[in-house]
Coordinates of C-alpha atoms in Angstrom, one line a residue:
P1 CA -187.3 58.7 -177.8
L2 CA -185.4 60.8 -175.4
T3 CA -181.6 60.9 -176.0
F4 CA -178.9 61.9 -173.6
T5 CA -175.5 62.8 -175.0
N6 CA -172.5 62.9 -172.6
T7 CA -169.3 64.4 -173.7
Y8 CA -166.0 63.5 -172.2
S9 CA -163.1 65.9 -172.2
V10 CA -159.8 66.3 -170.4
G11 CA -158.0 69.3 -169.0
S12 CA -154.4 70.2 -169.9
T13 CA -151.3 69.1 -168.1
T14 CA -147.7 70.3 -168.1
A15 CA -144.2 68.7 -168.0
S16 CA -140.7 70.0 -167.9
F17 CA -137.3 68.2 -168.3
P18 CA -133.7 68.8 -167.2
V19 CA -130.6 68.6 -169.4
E20 CA -127.2 68.2 -167.7
K21 CA -123.7 68.9 -168.8
D22 CA -120.9 66.7 -167.5
L23 CA -117.3 67.9 -168.2
V24 CA -114.9 65.1 -167.4
V25 CA -111.4 66.2 -166.5
P26 CA -108.9 63.4 -165.9
E27 CA -107.1 63.2 -162.6
G28 CA -104.0 65.3 -162.5
L29 CA -105.3 67.8 -165.1
E30 CA -106.8 71.2 -164.3
G31 CA -109.3 71.6 -167.2
P32 CA -110.7 74.9 -168.4
E33 CA -111.6 77.4 -165.6
E34 CA -114.5 78.8 -167.6
W35 CA -116.7 77.1 -170.2
S36 CA -120.1 77.5 -171.6
Y37 CA -122.4 75.5 -173.9
T38 CA -125.7 76.3 -175.5
I39 CA -128.5 73.7 -175.3
D40 CA -131.2 73.9 -178.0
V41 CA -134.5 71.9 -177.9
T42 CA -136.6 71.3 -181.0
A43 CA -140.2 70.0 -180.8
N44 CA -140.8 67.1 -183.2
G45 CA -144.0 66.2 -185.0
G46 CA -146.3 68.9 -183.6
A47 CA -145.2 68.5 -180.0
P48 CA -145.9 71.7 -178.0
E49 CA -143.1 74.2 -177.4
A50 CA -142.2 75.9 -174.2
E51 CA -141.7 79.7 -173.9
T52 CA -137.9 79.1 -174.0
M53 CA -136.3 76.4 -176.1
T54 CA -132.7 77.5 -175.6
G55 CA -130.6 77.4 -172.5
T56 CA -127.0 77.7 -171.3
V57 CA -124.8 75.5 -169.1
D58 CA -121.5 76.6 -167.7
Q59 CA -118.9 76.0 -165.0
D60 CA -121.4 77.5 -162.4
T61 CA -124.6 76.0 -163.6
D62 CA -124.4 72.5 -165.1
T63 CA -128.1 71.8 -165.6
V64 CA -130.9 73.7 -167.4
T65 CA -134.6 72.8 -167.2
F66 CA -136.9 73.2 -170.2
G67 CA -140.7 73.8 -169.7
D68 CA -143.4 74.0 -168.9
F69 CA -144.7 72.3 -172.0
T70 CA -148.5 72.2 -172.0
Y71 CA -150.3 69.1 -173.3
T72 CA -154.0 68.8 -174.2
A73 CA -154.2 65.3 -175.5
P74 CA -152.7 61.9 -174.7
G75 CA -149.8 60.6 -176.7
E76 CA -146.0 60.5 -177.1
Y77 CA -144.3 63.7 -177.8
T78 CA -140.6 63.9 -178.7
Y79 CA -138.0 66.6 -178.5
T80 CA -134.5 66.7 -180.0
V81 CA -131.9 68.2 -177.7
K82 CA -128.6 69.5 -179.2
E83 CA -125.5 71.0 -177.6
T84 CA -123.2 73.6 -179.3
G85 CA -120.0 75.2 -178.2
T86 CA -116.3 74.7 -178.6
I87 CA -113.8 74.8 -175.7
A88 CA -110.0 74.3 -176.3
G89 CA -109.0 70.8 -175.3
V90 CA -112.5 69.5 -174.9
T91 CA -114.1 66.8 -177.0
N92 CA -117.8 67.2 -177.2
D93 CA -120.3 64.4 -176.6
S94 CA -120.6 62.2 -179.7
E95 CA -124.3 63.1 -180.0
A96 CA -124.0 66.9 -179.3
A97 CA -124.4 67.9 -182.9
T98 CA -126.9 65.3 -184.0
G99 CA -128.9 65.5 -180.8
K100 CA -130.5 63.2 -178.2
T101 CA -134.2 62.5 -177.8
V102 CA -136.4 63.3 -174.8
T103 CA -139.9 61.6 -174.9
V104 CA -142.8 62.9 -172.9
T105 CA -145.7 60.4 -172.5
V106 CA -149.1 61.9 -171.8
E107 CA -151.8 59.5 -170.4
D108 CA -155.5 60.0 -169.9
N109 CA -156.3 59.1 -166.3
G110 CA -160.0 58.4 -167.2
D111 CA -161.2 61.1 -164.8
G112 CA -160.9 64.1 -167.1
T113 CA -157.2 64.7 -166.2
L114 CA -154.0 64.0 -168.0
T115 CA -150.6 63.0 -166.6
A116 CA -147.3 63.9 -168.4
T117 CA -144.1 62.1 -167.7
A118 CA -140.7 62.9 -169.3
D119 CA -138.0 60.3 -169.6
S120 CA -135.5 62.9 -168.6
K121 CA -136.0 63.5 -164.8
E122 CA -134.3 65.4 -162.1
E123 CA -132.8 62.2 -160.7
E124 CA -131.9 60.9 -164.2
P125 CA -131.4 63.9 -166.5
L126 CA -130.5 63.7 -170.2
T127 CA -126.7 64.3 -170.1
F128 CA -124.1 65.5 -172.5
T129 CA -120.7 64.3 -171.4
N130 CA -117.7 66.2 -172.8
T131 CA -114.1 65.2 -172.1
Y132 CA -111.0 67.4 -171.5
A133 CA -107.6 66.2 -172.6
V134 CA -104.2 67.7 -173.3
K135 CA -102.2 67.0 -176.4
P136 CA -98.7 65.6 -176.0
T137 CA -95.9 68.1 -176.4
T138 CA -92.2 67.9 -176.9
A139 CA -89.4 69.9 -175.4
S140 CA -85.8 70.2 -176.4
F141 CA -82.9 71.7 -174.6
P142 CA -79.2 72.0 -175.4
V143 CA -76.8 69.6 -173.9
K144 CA -73.1 70.5 -173.6
M145 CA -70.7 67.8 -172.8
R146 CA -67.6 68.6 -170.8
L147 CA -64.8 66.2 -170.2
I148 CA -62.7 66.8 -167.1

């Protein structure tokens, strides 16, 4: 008998994702004029890496985009995103040190192509929110009483 063997394969696809810094300064306070934080991305469980896995956000640029990440197979790929930096008077996001997760879902379109979608998007980026506050202070001043 004559046998025909067809092979199905898919091409690669790419994705990127933004990470945003939100520094909350309460009304009536000035907050720091200059600040800078480092954002680090770690690929989990064999997820592909981008050329650059570290970025910086500061008072002039509050968002950094990571990617392109190249995917060659369908699946869910996760990344841990951490923020480091210390600024006087600023309390860092509660998950800055332990990290937040970005998931990229790669689907086979059934036509030899893949589509990758990150859950951190330009309109809804993964965000680290830090808060500025001042500590209470005391003042003393001498008082002199005069009787007239």
